[in-house]
Amino acid sequence: MRVIGCLSGTSLDGIEIAAADLTLEDGKLLTRPLGSRSEPYPGGLRGDLEAALPPARTSAAALCRLDALVGQAFADAADRANEALCEGAAELVVSHGQTVFHWVEDGHARGTLQVGQPAWIAERLGVPVVSDLRSRDIAAGGHGAPLVALFDVLLLGSAPDTRGALNLGGIANVTIIPGAGDPIAFDVGPGNALIDAAVTHLSGGAERLDEGGRRAARGSIDEPLLNRLLSDPYYALQAPKSTGKEHFHLHYLLEALSERPAIGGDDVLATVTELTGRTVGDVCRRHDVAELVVSGGGSRNATLLASIARAAPGTVLRRSDDYGIPSHAKEAYAFAVLGFLTVHGLTGSLPSCTGARA
Ligand SMILES: Nc1ncnc2c1ncn2[C@@H]1O[C@H](COP(=O)(O)OP(=O)(O)OP(=O)(O)O)[C@@H](O)[C@H]1O
Ligand SMILES: [Mg+2]
């Protein structure tokens, strides 16, 4: 079956799309990647989404409008991907849409909301669309995240040593696959969320990311700020656990910075980059991860990768590209697989990873 997977991550940097030929043969899932694409949101849609996200207030009218416009943007992007990657012969589209809120309270996920009305995609391409991929898992008591765990397990296979898959999106999530026993997965904390928030704030919106981690590399880590950020109780919670940008956003950072008002911009970036590196490194050490396969936009941040390597000296870092999946496209491929499983009546989430009832 020719399947297109698409999503826009929490960084709102655009729509990621991947296409694959998927086949079930003798209980085995065969995946033939057909290629991937990234498209920025058209016009002012990114700005409109940002204006509606926490801690900003929004309205039902604004959410309704965003739901339709994001759905139309996904339909356009999926249509182009169908021509470019599938010779116009896609049979299924799997759309995760755009997360606008992931509701976590008392350590439990209570709900999750993605916009990007899938009917626009179905109407444009004339094929079924699987969407709303997190809600069933949450209804079954899970966190609805990270949903890529099953794909990670299929991609990395089994090995005698513990291996991990890390996605550095707005939020960093990890799947840990031990040599023996069940895999676990959870959101580690902010991936690029605070880095992007700091750059955008410091540059007055002129820049959105720390290209290659260059600003962070020029700065010095501010230990008091780092310790203040590391004291967030989220890091000490047991897995399964999930978080989002409704927690790790600019105001969260500004509150911590209010106690250290004299720090320079590059030093702030060095510190929030180290925060991600340190928290990921802690996970690697705690779980004795021998190899960590990194994906997501943060894998282009050399300072961040160096920070992870320092914090996890016993872990070999690799990229998902080494396993045949381009690091920017792993989630899009993962969602293609999840939707394929869904239309075949198969479960796509792993209870040991999301905490859902089996
Ligand atoms: N060249 C680069 N240098 C430094 N950072 C980069 C570069 N390219 C991308 N990034 C970072 O990666 C982020 C986008 O990554 P990605 O698309 O994987 O995450 P996402 O959209 O938040 O998805 P999700 O949260 O669902 O994983 C950007 O916001 C930026 O912080
Ligand atoms: Mg993205």
mmCIF file of C-alpha atoms and ligand atoms in Angstrom:
data_model
loop_
_atom_site.group_PDB
_atom_site.id
_atom_site.type_symbol
_atom_site.label_atom_id
_atom_site.label_comp_id
_atom_site.label_asym_id
_atom_site.label_seq_id
_atom_site.Cartn_x
_atom_site.Cartn_y
_atom_site.Cartn_z
ATOM 1 C CA MET A 1 0.000 0.000 0.000
ATOM 2 C CA ARG A 2 1.331 3.416 -0.970
ATOM 3 C CA VAL A 3 1.043 5.633 2.097
ATOM 4 C CA ILE A 4 1.796 9.313 2.760
ATOM 5 C CA GLY A 5 2.538 10.398 6.345
ATOM 6 C CA CYS A 6 2.471 14.074 7.328
ATOM 7 C CA LEU A 7 2.757 16.263 10.384
ATOM 8 C CA SER A 8 3.809 19.653 11.586
ATOM 9 C CA GLY A 9 5.817 19.456 14.792
ATOM 10 C CA THR A 10 5.702 21.647 17.844
ATOM 11 C CA SER A 11 8.379 23.961 16.381
ATOM 12 C CA LEU A 12 5.799 25.059 13.763
ATOM 13 C CA ASP A 13 8.616 25.211 11.219
ATOM 14 C CA GLY A 14 6.530 23.558 8.521
ATOM 15 C CA ILE A 15 4.910 20.398 7.216
ATOM 16 C CA GLU A 16 7.039 17.248 7.046
ATOM 17 C CA ILE A 17 5.876 14.606 4.565
ATOM 18 C CA ALA A 18 7.148 11.144 3.738
ATOM 19 C CA ALA A 19 5.830 8.446 1.433
ATOM 20 C CA ALA A 20 6.414 4.714 1.635
ATOM 21 C CA ASP A 21 5.289 1.482 0.068
ATOM 22 C CA LEU A 22 4.166 -0.674 2.975
ATOM 23 C CA THR A 23 3.424 -4.392 2.825
ATOM 24 C CA LEU A 24 2.475 -7.004 5.400
ATOM 25 C CA GLU A 25 4.055 -10.335 4.493
ATOM 26 C CA ASP A 26 4.001 -13.401 6.765
ATOM 27 C CA GLY A 27 3.497 -11.195 9.824
ATOM 28 C CA LYS A 28 6.373 -8.922 8.789
ATOM 29 C CA LEU A 29 6.033 -5.253 7.913
ATOM 30 C CA LEU A 30 8.101 -4.313 4.881
ATOM 31 C CA THR A 31 8.759 -0.612 4.356
ATOM 32 C CA ARG A 32 10.132 0.809 1.118
ATOM 33 C CA PRO A 33 10.764 4.548 1.592
ATOM 34 C CA LEU A 34 9.726 6.600 -1.463
ATOM 35 C CA GLY A 35 11.113 9.929 -0.288
ATOM 36 C CA SER A 36 10.324 12.905 1.902
ATOM 37 C CA ARG A 37 9.703 16.646 1.655
ATOM 38 C CA SER A 38 9.465 19.653 3.973
ATOM 39 C CA GLU A 39 7.198 22.605 3.192
ATOM 40 C CA PRO A 40 6.876 25.828 5.157
ATOM 41 C CA TYR A 41 3.382 26.930 6.142
ATOM 42 C CA PRO A 42 1.951 29.310 3.522
ATOM 43 C CA GLY A 43 1.475 33.015 4.172
ATOM 44 C CA GLY A 44 0.963 34.095 7.749
ATOM 45 C CA LEU A 45 -0.263 30.716 9.008
ATOM 46 C CA ARG A 46 2.742 30.073 11.236
ATOM 47 C CA GLY A 47 2.322 33.484 12.872
ATOM 48 C CA ASP A 48 -1.413 32.877 13.318
ATOM 49 C CA LEU A 49 -0.702 29.547 15.020
ATOM 50 C CA GLU A 50 1.910 31.109 17.288
ATOM 51 C CA ALA A 51 -0.546 33.828 18.253
ATOM 52 C CA ALA A 52 -3.070 31.176 19.342
ATOM 53 C CA LEU A 53 -0.734 28.959 21.369
ATOM 54 C CA PRO A 54 -0.212 29.025 25.145
ATOM 55 C CA PRO A 55 0.334 31.156 27.100
ATOM 56 C CA ALA A 56 -1.646 33.320 24.622
ATOM 57 C CA ARG A 57 -5.438 33.228 24.818
ATOM 58 C CA THR A 58 -7.493 32.124 21.857
ATOM 59 C CA SER A 59 -11.136 31.640 20.879
ATOM 60 C CA ALA A 60 -13.249 28.880 19.365
ATOM 61 C CA ALA A 61 -13.526 31.029 16.232
ATOM 62 C CA ALA A 62 -9.733 31.305 15.905
ATOM 63 C CA LEU A 63 -9.293 27.544 16.460
ATOM 64 C CA CYS A 64 -11.982 26.748 13.887
ATOM 65 C CA ARG A 65 -10.276 28.999 11.343
ATOM 66 C CA LEU A 66 -6.858 27.451 12.067
ATOM 67 C CA ASP A 67 -8.318 23.939 11.824
ATOM 68 C CA ALA A 68 -9.590 24.664 8.312
ATOM 69 C CA LEU A 69 -6.529 26.599 7.079
ATOM 70 C CA VAL A 70 -4.028 24.059 8.424
ATOM 71 C CA GLY A 71 -6.154 21.258 6.908
ATOM 72 C CA GLN A 72 -6.031 23.044 3.535
ATOM 73 C CA ALA A 73 -2.252 23.554 3.811
ATOM 74 C CA PHE A 74 -1.821 19.840 4.561
ATOM 75 C CA ALA A 75 -4.102 18.966 1.619
ATOM 76 C CA ASP A 76 -1.981 21.091 -0.743
ATOM 77 C CA ALA A 77 1.262 19.615 0.598
ATOM 78 C CA ALA A 78 -0.056 16.031 0.470
ATOM 79 C CA ASP A 79 -1.289 16.582 -3.093
ATOM 80 C CA ARG A 80 2.146 17.798 -4.203
ATOM 81 C CA ALA A 81 3.831 14.898 -2.400
ATOM 82 C CA ASN A 82 1.465 12.462 -4.093
ATOM 83 C CA GLU A 83 2.617 13.720 -7.507
ATOM 84 C CA ALA A 84 6.305 14.058 -6.573
ATOM 85 C CA LEU A 85 6.805 10.857 -4.562
ATOM 86 C CA CYS A 86 3.932 8.476 -5.409
ATOM 87 C CA GLU A 87 3.261 9.043 -9.142
ATOM 88 C CA GLY A 88 -0.192 10.222 -8.087
ATOM 89 C CA ALA A 89 -1.053 6.756 -6.767
ATOM 90 C CA ALA A 90 -1.204 7.271 -2.982
ATOM 91 C CA GLU A 91 -3.845 5.013 -1.400
ATOM 92 C CA LEU A 92 -3.821 6.375 2.143
ATOM 93 C CA VAL A 93 -2.804 9.602 3.879
ATOM 94 C CA VAL A 94 -1.952 9.665 7.567
ATOM 95 C CA SER A 95 -2.071 13.146 9.039
ATOM 96 C CA HIS A 96 -1.028 13.994 12.560
ATOM 97 C CA GLY A 97 -1.903 17.647 11.937
ATOM 98 C CA GLN A 98 -0.600 20.392 14.211
ATOM 99 C CA THR A 99 -0.659 19.985 17.977
ATOM 100 C CA VAL A 100 -2.093 23.059 19.666
ATOM 101 C CA PHE A 101 -2.464 21.634 23.168
ATOM 102 C CA HIS A 102 -1.375 18.493 25.033
ATOM 103 C CA TRP A 103 -3.268 18.450 28.321
ATOM 104 C CA VAL A 104 -1.225 16.845 31.108
ATOM 105 C CA GLU A 105 -2.364 17.073 34.736
ATOM 106 C CA ASP A 106 -1.020 15.290 37.824
ATOM 107 C CA GLY A 107 1.316 13.256 35.640
ATOM 108 C CA HIS A 108 -1.485 11.934 33.416
ATOM 109 C CA ALA A 109 -2.390 12.953 29.878
ATOM 110 C CA ARG A 110 -6.062 13.983 29.947
ATOM 111 C CA GLY A 111 -6.479 15.092 26.357
ATOM 112 C CA THR A 112 -4.669 16.324 23.284
ATOM 113 C CA LEU A 113 -5.736 18.591 20.463
ATOM 114 C CA GLN A 114 -4.408 18.736 16.928
ATOM 115 C CA VAL A 115 -5.774 21.048 14.258
ATOM 116 C CA GLY A 116 -5.670 20.446 10.483
ATOM 117 C CA GLN A 117 -9.134 19.164 9.528
ATOM 118 C CA PRO A 118 -8.392 15.895 7.617
ATOM 119 C CA ALA A 119 -11.519 16.198 5.424
ATOM 120 C CA TRP A 120 -9.657 18.727 3.280
ATOM 121 C CA ILE A 121 -7.011 16.096 2.508
ATOM 122 C CA ALA A 122 -9.606 13.377 1.790
ATOM 123 C CA GLU A 123 -11.518 15.719 -0.490
ATOM 124 C CA ARG A 124 -8.393 16.804 -2.399
ATOM 125 C CA LEU A 125 -6.783 13.376 -2.886
ATOM 126 C CA GLY A 126 -9.905 11.202 -2.844
ATOM 127 C CA VAL A 127 -8.319 8.635 -0.526
ATOM 128 C CA PRO A 128 -8.985 7.690 3.124
ATOM 129 C CA VAL A 129 -7.190 9.714 5.781
ATOM 130 C CA VAL A 130 -6.175 8.422 9.208
ATOM 131 C CA SER A 131 -5.853 11.247 11.741
ATOM 132 C CA ASP A 132 -6.086 12.048 15.460
ATOM 133 C CA LEU A 133 -3.415 9.476 16.228
ATOM 134 C CA ARG A 134 -2.936 10.227 19.932
ATOM 135 C CA SER A 135 -6.461 10.284 21.355
ATOM 136 C CA ARG A 136 -7.236 6.546 21.447
ATOM 137 C CA ASP A 137 -4.035 5.903 23.384
ATOM 138 C CA ILE A 138 -4.995 8.607 25.894
ATOM 139 C CA ALA A 139 -8.503 7.142 26.208
ATOM 140 C CA ALA A 140 -6.813 3.834 27.067
ATOM 141 C CA GLY A 141 -4.935 5.499 29.924
ATOM 142 C CA GLY A 142 -1.753 6.285 27.996
ATOM 143 C CA HIS A 143 0.122 9.504 27.362
ATOM 144 C CA GLY A 144 -0.564 9.437 23.624
ATOM 145 C CA ALA A 145 3.167 10.082 23.310
ATOM 146 C CA PRO A 146 5.731 9.365 22.137
ATOM 147 C CA LEU A 147 3.956 7.621 19.287
ATOM 148 C CA VAL A 148 7.100 6.928 17.280
ATOM 149 C CA ALA A 149 8.224 4.203 19.723
ATOM 150 C CA LEU A 150 6.894 1.267 17.710
ATOM 151 C CA PHE A 151 8.605 2.617 14.596
ATOM 152 C CA ASP A 152 11.855 3.036 16.560
ATOM 153 C CA VAL A 153 11.646 -0.553 17.758
ATOM 154 C CA LEU A 154 11.038 -1.800 14.204
ATOM 155 C CA LEU A 155 13.845 0.384 12.823
ATOM 156 C CA LEU A 156 16.522 -0.391 15.389
ATOM 157 C CA GLY A 157 15.618 -4.055 15.906
ATOM 158 C CA SER A 158 17.101 -5.941 18.812
ATOM 159 C CA ALA A 159 20.723 -5.929 19.953
ATOM 160 C CA PRO A 160 22.514 -7.301 23.026
ATOM 161 C CA ASP A 161 23.149 -3.768 24.361
ATOM 162 C CA THR A 162 20.605 -1.077 25.165
ATOM 163 C CA ARG A 163 19.903 1.230 22.252
ATOM 164 C CA GLY A 164 18.009 4.468 22.198
ATOM 165 C CA ALA A 165 16.265 6.593 19.574
ATOM 166 C CA LEU A 166 16.178 10.311 20.315
ATOM 167 C CA ASN A 167 14.095 12.844 18.401
ATOM 168 C CA LEU A 168 15.161 16.436 18.918
ATOM 169 C CA GLY A 169 12.062 18.399 17.926
ATOM 170 C CA GLY A 170 10.548 21.209 19.962
ATOM 171 C CA ILE A 171 10.342 18.586 22.690
ATOM 172 C CA ALA A 172 12.966 15.840 22.967
ATOM 173 C CA ASN A 173 11.588 12.317 23.139
ATOM 174 C CA VAL A 174 13.379 9.053 23.533
ATOM 175 C CA THR A 175 12.692 5.354 23.020
ATOM 176 C CA ILE A 176 14.879 3.010 25.056
ATOM 177 C CA ILE A 177 15.221 -0.541 23.740
ATOM 178 C CA PRO A 178 16.994 -2.773 26.240
ATOM 179 C CA GLY A 179 18.815 -5.956 25.208
ATOM 180 C CA ALA A 180 16.116 -7.876 27.103
ATOM 181 C CA GLY A 181 12.689 -6.753 28.297
ATOM 182 C CA ASP A 182 10.143 -4.256 27.073
ATOM 183 C CA PRO A 183 11.055 -0.925 25.476
ATOM 184 C CA ILE A 184 10.090 2.290 27.226
ATOM 185 C CA ALA A 185 9.603 5.771 25.779
ATOM 186 C CA PHE A 186 8.958 9.235 27.137
ATOM 187 C CA ASP A 187 9.427 12.939 26.549
ATOM 188 C CA VAL A 188 12.764 13.930 28.060
ATOM 189 C CA GLY A 189 11.929 17.661 28.214
ATOM 190 C CA PRO A 190 12.618 20.586 25.916
ATOM 191 C CA GLY A 191 14.573 19.731 22.754
ATOM 192 C CA ASN A 192 14.730 22.958 20.767
ATOM 193 C CA ALA A 193 11.738 24.646 22.428
ATOM 194 C CA LEU A 194 13.710 26.909 24.770
ATOM 195 C CA ILE A 195 16.556 27.414 22.270
ATOM 196 C CA ASP A 196 14.092 28.643 19.616
ATOM 197 C CA ALA A 197 12.205 30.765 22.172
ATOM 198 C CA ALA A 198 15.447 32.416 23.316
ATOM 199 C CA VAL A 199 16.706 33.134 19.773
ATOM 200 C CA THR A 200 13.370 34.538 18.652
ATOM 201 C CA HIS A 201 13.138 36.732 21.746
ATOM 202 C CA LEU A 202 16.770 37.930 21.634
ATOM 203 C CA SER A 203 16.602 38.765 17.921
ATOM 204 C CA GLY A 204 13.202 40.457 18.166
ATOM 205 C CA GLY A 205 11.792 37.794 15.832
ATOM 206 C CA ALA A 206 14.425 38.297 13.099
ATOM 207 C CA GLU A 207 15.852 34.795 13.720
ATOM 208 C CA ARG A 208 13.981 31.632 14.691
ATOM 209 C CA LEU A 209 16.754 29.123 15.391
ATOM 210 C CA ASP A 210 20.391 28.990 16.446
ATOM 211 C CA GLU A 211 21.851 27.861 13.107
ATOM 212 C CA GLY A 212 24.248 24.973 13.773
ATOM 213 C CA GLY A 213 24.294 26.002 17.455
ATOM 214 C CA ARG A 214 26.780 28.786 16.642
ATOM 215 C CA ARG A 215 25.513 31.318 19.154
ATOM 216 C CA ALA A 216 25.466 28.721 21.916
ATOM 217 C CA ALA A 217 29.051 27.745 21.000
ATOM 218 C CA ARG A 218 30.160 31.375 21.505
ATOM 219 C CA GLY A 219 28.478 31.669 24.907
ATOM 220 C CA SER A 220 29.317 30.318 28.365
ATOM 221 C CA ILE A 221 27.038 28.113 30.422
ATOM 222 C CA ASP A 222 25.544 29.964 33.389
ATOM 223 C CA GLU A 223 25.490 27.343 36.154
ATOM 224 C CA PRO A 224 22.917 29.087 38.418
ATOM 225 C CA LEU A 225 20.476 29.438 35.506
ATOM 226 C CA LEU A 226 21.153 25.852 34.421
ATOM 227 C CA ASN A 227 20.538 24.554 37.950
ATOM 228 C CA ARG A 228 17.356 26.610 38.218
ATOM 229 C CA LEU A 229 16.095 25.078 34.957
ATOM 230 C CA LEU A 230 17.197 21.570 35.979
ATOM 231 C CA SER A 231 15.173 21.882 39.202
ATOM 232 C CA ASP A 232 11.928 21.539 37.203
ATOM 233 C CA PRO A 233 10.196 18.505 38.784
ATOM 234 C CA TYR A 234 9.354 17.110 35.331
ATOM 235 C CA TYR A 235 12.827 15.583 34.895
ATOM 236 C CA ALA A 236 12.545 13.448 38.052
ATOM 237 C CA LEU A 237 9.122 11.983 37.131
ATOM 238 C CA GLN A 238 9.020 8.296 36.294
ATOM 239 C CA ALA A 239 8.170 7.220 32.741
ATOM 240 C CA PRO A 240 5.744 7.036 31.052
ATOM 241 C CA LYS A 241 5.452 10.801 30.931
ATOM 242 C CA SER A 242 4.831 13.472 28.334
ATOM 243 C CA THR A 243 5.083 17.233 28.119
ATOM 244 C CA GLY A 244 4.756 19.985 25.563
ATOM 245 C CA LYS A 245 5.272 23.582 24.667
ATOM 246 C CA GLU A 246 2.348 24.566 26.873
ATOM 247 C CA HIS A 247 4.915 23.968 29.659
ATOM 248 C CA PHE A 248 8.299 24.807 28.058
ATOM 249 C CA HIS A 249 7.729 28.205 26.413
ATOM 250 C CA LEU A 250 9.234 31.693 26.348
ATOM 251 C CA HIS A 251 7.501 32.864 29.532
ATOM 252 C CA TYR A 252 8.829 29.829 31.390
ATOM 253 C CA LEU A 253 12.344 30.845 30.337
ATOM 254 C CA LEU A 254 11.821 34.542 31.078
ATOM 255 C CA GLU A 255 10.685 33.670 34.589
ATOM 256 C CA ALA A 256 13.911 31.740 35.212
ATOM 257 C CA LEU A 257 15.924 34.549 33.610
ATOM 258 C CA SER A 258 14.355 37.157 35.879
ATOM 259 C CA GLU A 259 16.606 35.760 38.630
ATOM 260 C CA ARG A 260 19.697 36.204 36.391
ATOM 261 C CA PRO A 261 18.984 39.463 34.536
ATOM 262 C CA ALA A 262 22.601 40.265 33.618
ATOM 263 C CA ILE A 263 23.328 37.204 31.437
ATOM 264 C CA GLY A 264 24.295 37.876 27.810
ATOM 265 C CA GLY A 265 22.281 36.436 24.920
ATOM 266 C CA ASP A 266 24.867 33.876 23.784
ATOM 267 C CA ASP A 267 25.252 32.702 27.386
ATOM 268 C CA VAL A 268 21.485 32.152 27.627
ATOM 269 C CA LEU A 269 21.699 30.048 24.464
ATOM 270 C CA ALA A 270 24.705 28.098 25.748
ATOM 271 C CA THR A 271 22.736 27.371 28.932
ATOM 272 C CA VAL A 272 19.435 26.255 27.381
ATOM 273 C CA THR A 273 21.365 24.143 24.861
ATOM 274 C CA GLU A 274 23.253 22.537 27.759
ATOM 275 C CA LEU A 275 19.909 21.929 29.502
ATOM 276 C CA THR A 276 18.780 19.701 26.630
ATOM 277 C CA GLY A 277 22.220 18.058 26.398
ATOM 278 C CA ARG A 278 22.400 17.392 30.150
ATOM 279 C CA THR A 279 18.856 16.003 30.489
ATOM 280 C CA VAL A 280 19.332 13.705 27.463
ATOM 281 C CA GLY A 281 22.762 12.654 28.769
ATOM 282 C CA ASP A 282 21.244 11.832 32.193
ATOM 283 C CA VAL A 283 18.747 9.520 30.506
ATOM 284 C CA CYS A 284 21.534 7.765 28.560
ATOM 285 C CA ARG A 285 23.591 7.215 31.707
ATOM 286 C CA ARG A 286 20.620 6.099 33.812
ATOM 287 C CA HIS A 287 19.578 3.520 31.214
ATOM 288 C CA ASP A 288 23.093 2.532 30.181
ATOM 289 C CA VAL A 289 22.427 3.387 26.522
ATOM 290 C CA ALA A 290 25.263 2.050 24.338
ATOM 291 C CA GLU A 291 24.071 3.670 21.102
ATOM 292 C CA LEU A 292 21.744 6.646 20.619
ATOM 293 C CA VAL A 293 20.221 7.194 17.175
ATOM 294 C CA VAL A 294 19.372 10.873 16.793
ATOM 295 C CA SER A 295 16.769 12.453 14.507
ATOM 296 C CA GLY A 296 14.826 15.728 14.259
ATOM 297 C CA GLY A 297 15.924 19.269 13.474
ATOM 298 C CA GLY A 298 18.071 19.493 16.615
ATOM 299 C CA SER A 299 20.449 16.942 15.092
ATOM 300 C CA ARG A 300 21.662 19.863 12.923
ATOM 301 C CA ASN A 301 22.773 21.725 16.064
ATOM 302 C CA ALA A 302 26.449 20.749 16.531
ATOM 303 C CA THR A 303 26.684 22.437 19.944
ATOM 304 C CA LEU A 304 23.705 20.434 21.183
ATOM 305 C CA LEU A 305 25.154 17.145 19.917
ATOM 306 C CA ALA A 306 28.496 17.982 21.578
ATOM 307 C CA SER A 307 26.668 18.690 24.832
ATOM 308 C CA ILE A 308 24.894 15.313 24.693
ATOM 309 C CA ALA A 309 28.206 13.580 23.939
ATOM 310 C CA ARG A 310 29.835 15.275 26.986
ATOM 311 C CA ALA A 311 26.965 14.327 29.268
ATOM 312 C CA ALA A 312 26.853 10.716 28.027
ATOM 313 C CA PRO A 313 30.490 9.683 27.507
ATOM 314 C CA GLY A 314 29.611 5.979 27.346
ATOM 315 C CA THR A 315 27.094 6.410 24.526
ATOM 316 C CA VAL A 316 27.888 6.320 20.805
ATOM 317 C CA LEU A 317 25.842 8.925 18.892
ATOM 318 C CA ARG A 318 24.531 8.080 15.437
ATOM 319 C CA ARG A 319 21.914 9.558 13.115
ATOM 320 C CA SER A 320 18.771 7.875 11.838
ATOM 321 C CA ASP A 321 20.222 8.396 8.328
ATOM 322 C CA ASP A 322 22.622 5.526 9.179
ATOM 323 C CA TYR A 323 19.487 3.349 9.418
ATOM 324 C CA GLY A 324 18.079 4.553 6.077
ATOM 325 C CA ILE A 325 15.690 7.192 7.432
ATOM 326 C CA PRO A 326 16.615 10.885 6.904
ATOM 327 C CA SER A 327 16.723 12.554 10.309
ATOM 328 C CA HIS A 328 14.152 15.240 9.403
ATOM 329 C CA ALA A 329 11.659 12.641 8.108
ATOM 330 C CA LYS A 330 11.576 9.969 10.811
ATOM 331 C CA GLU A 331 8.313 11.100 12.377
ATOM 332 C CA ALA A 332 6.562 11.399 8.997
ATOM 333 C CA TYR A 333 7.598 7.817 8.134
ATOM 334 C CA ALA A 334 6.551 6.691 11.605
ATOM 335 C CA PHE A 335 3.071 8.181 11.161
ATOM 336 C CA ALA A 336 2.747 6.528 7.718
ATOM 337 C CA VAL A 337 3.392 3.188 9.431
ATOM 338 C CA LEU A 338 0.949 3.930 12.289
ATOM 339 C CA GLY A 339 -1.859 4.778 9.851
ATOM 340 C CA PHE A 340 -1.115 1.671 7.788
ATOM 341 C CA LEU A 341 -1.405 -0.456 10.935
ATOM 342 C CA THR A 342 -4.648 1.330 11.852
ATOM 343 C CA VAL A 343 -6.378 0.510 8.548
ATOM 344 C CA HIS A 344 -5.307 -3.112 9.017
ATOM 345 C CA GLY A 345 -6.887 -3.234 12.472
ATOM 346 C CA LEU A 346 -3.509 -3.400 14.206
ATOM 347 C CA THR A 347 -2.454 -1.411 17.259
ATOM 348 C CA GLY A 348 0.245 1.164 16.684
ATOM 349 C CA SER A 349 1.168 2.143 20.220
ATOM 350 C CA LEU A 350 3.193 0.105 22.697
ATOM 351 C CA PRO A 351 1.658 -0.053 26.204
ATOM 352 C CA SER A 352 5.105 -0.251 27.834
ATOM 353 C CA CYS A 353 5.977 3.048 26.118
ATOM 354 C CA THR A 354 2.877 5.239 26.408
ATOM 355 C CA GLY A 355 1.398 3.640 29.551
ATOM 356 C CA ALA A 356 -1.864 2.688 27.803
ATOM 357 C CA ARG A 357 -3.777 -0.450 28.803
ATOM 358 C CA ALA A 358 -2.755 -3.361 26.587
HETATM 359 N N1 LIG B 1 20.352 24.035 10.891
HETATM 360 C C1 LIG B 1 19.871 23.998 12.134
HETATM 361 N N2 LIG B 1 20.631 24.409 13.177
HETATM 362 C C2 LIG B 1 20.155 24.388 14.439
HETATM 363 N N3 LIG B 1 18.912 23.983 14.753
HETATM 364 C C3 LIG B 1 18.117 23.557 13.753
HETATM 365 C C4 LIG B 1 18.549 23.542 12.397
HETATM 366 N N4 LIG B 1 17.537 23.063 11.644
HETATM 367 C C5 LIG B 1 16.507 22.801 12.485
HETATM 368 N N5 LIG B 1 16.848 23.101 13.755
HETATM 369 C C6 LIG B 1 16.018 23.001 14.951
HETATM 370 O O1 LIG B 1 15.054 21.993 14.755
HETATM 371 C C7 LIG B 1 13.730 22.504 14.956
HETATM 372 C C8 LIG B 1 12.768 21.797 14.055
HETATM 373 O O2 LIG B 1 12.923 20.426 14.253
HETATM 374 P P1 LIG B 1 11.766 19.403 13.927
HETATM 375 O O3 LIG B 1 11.052 19.832 12.704
HETATM 376 O O4 LIG B 1 12.367 18.056 13.992
HETATM 377 O O5 LIG B 1 10.882 19.590 15.218
HETATM 378 P P2 LIG B 1 9.370 19.881 15.448
HETATM 379 O O6 LIG B 1 8.786 20.587 14.273
HETATM 380 O O7 LIG B 1 9.278 20.570 16.764
HETATM 381 O O8 LIG B 1 8.745 18.462 15.562
HETATM 382 P P3 LIG B 1 8.320 17.593 16.854
HETATM 383 O O9 LIG B 1 8.237 18.472 18.026
HETATM 384 O O10 LIG B 1 7.017 16.992 16.463
HETATM 385 O O11 LIG B 1 9.368 16.549 16.945
HETATM 386 C C9 LIG B 1 13.851 23.990 14.659
HETATM 387 O O12 LIG B 1 12.845 24.701 15.324
HETATM 388 C C10 LIG B 1 15.250 24.285 15.189
HETATM 389 O O13 LIG B 1 15.223 24.519 16.572
HETATM 390 MG MG MG B 2 9.181 20.558 12.330
#
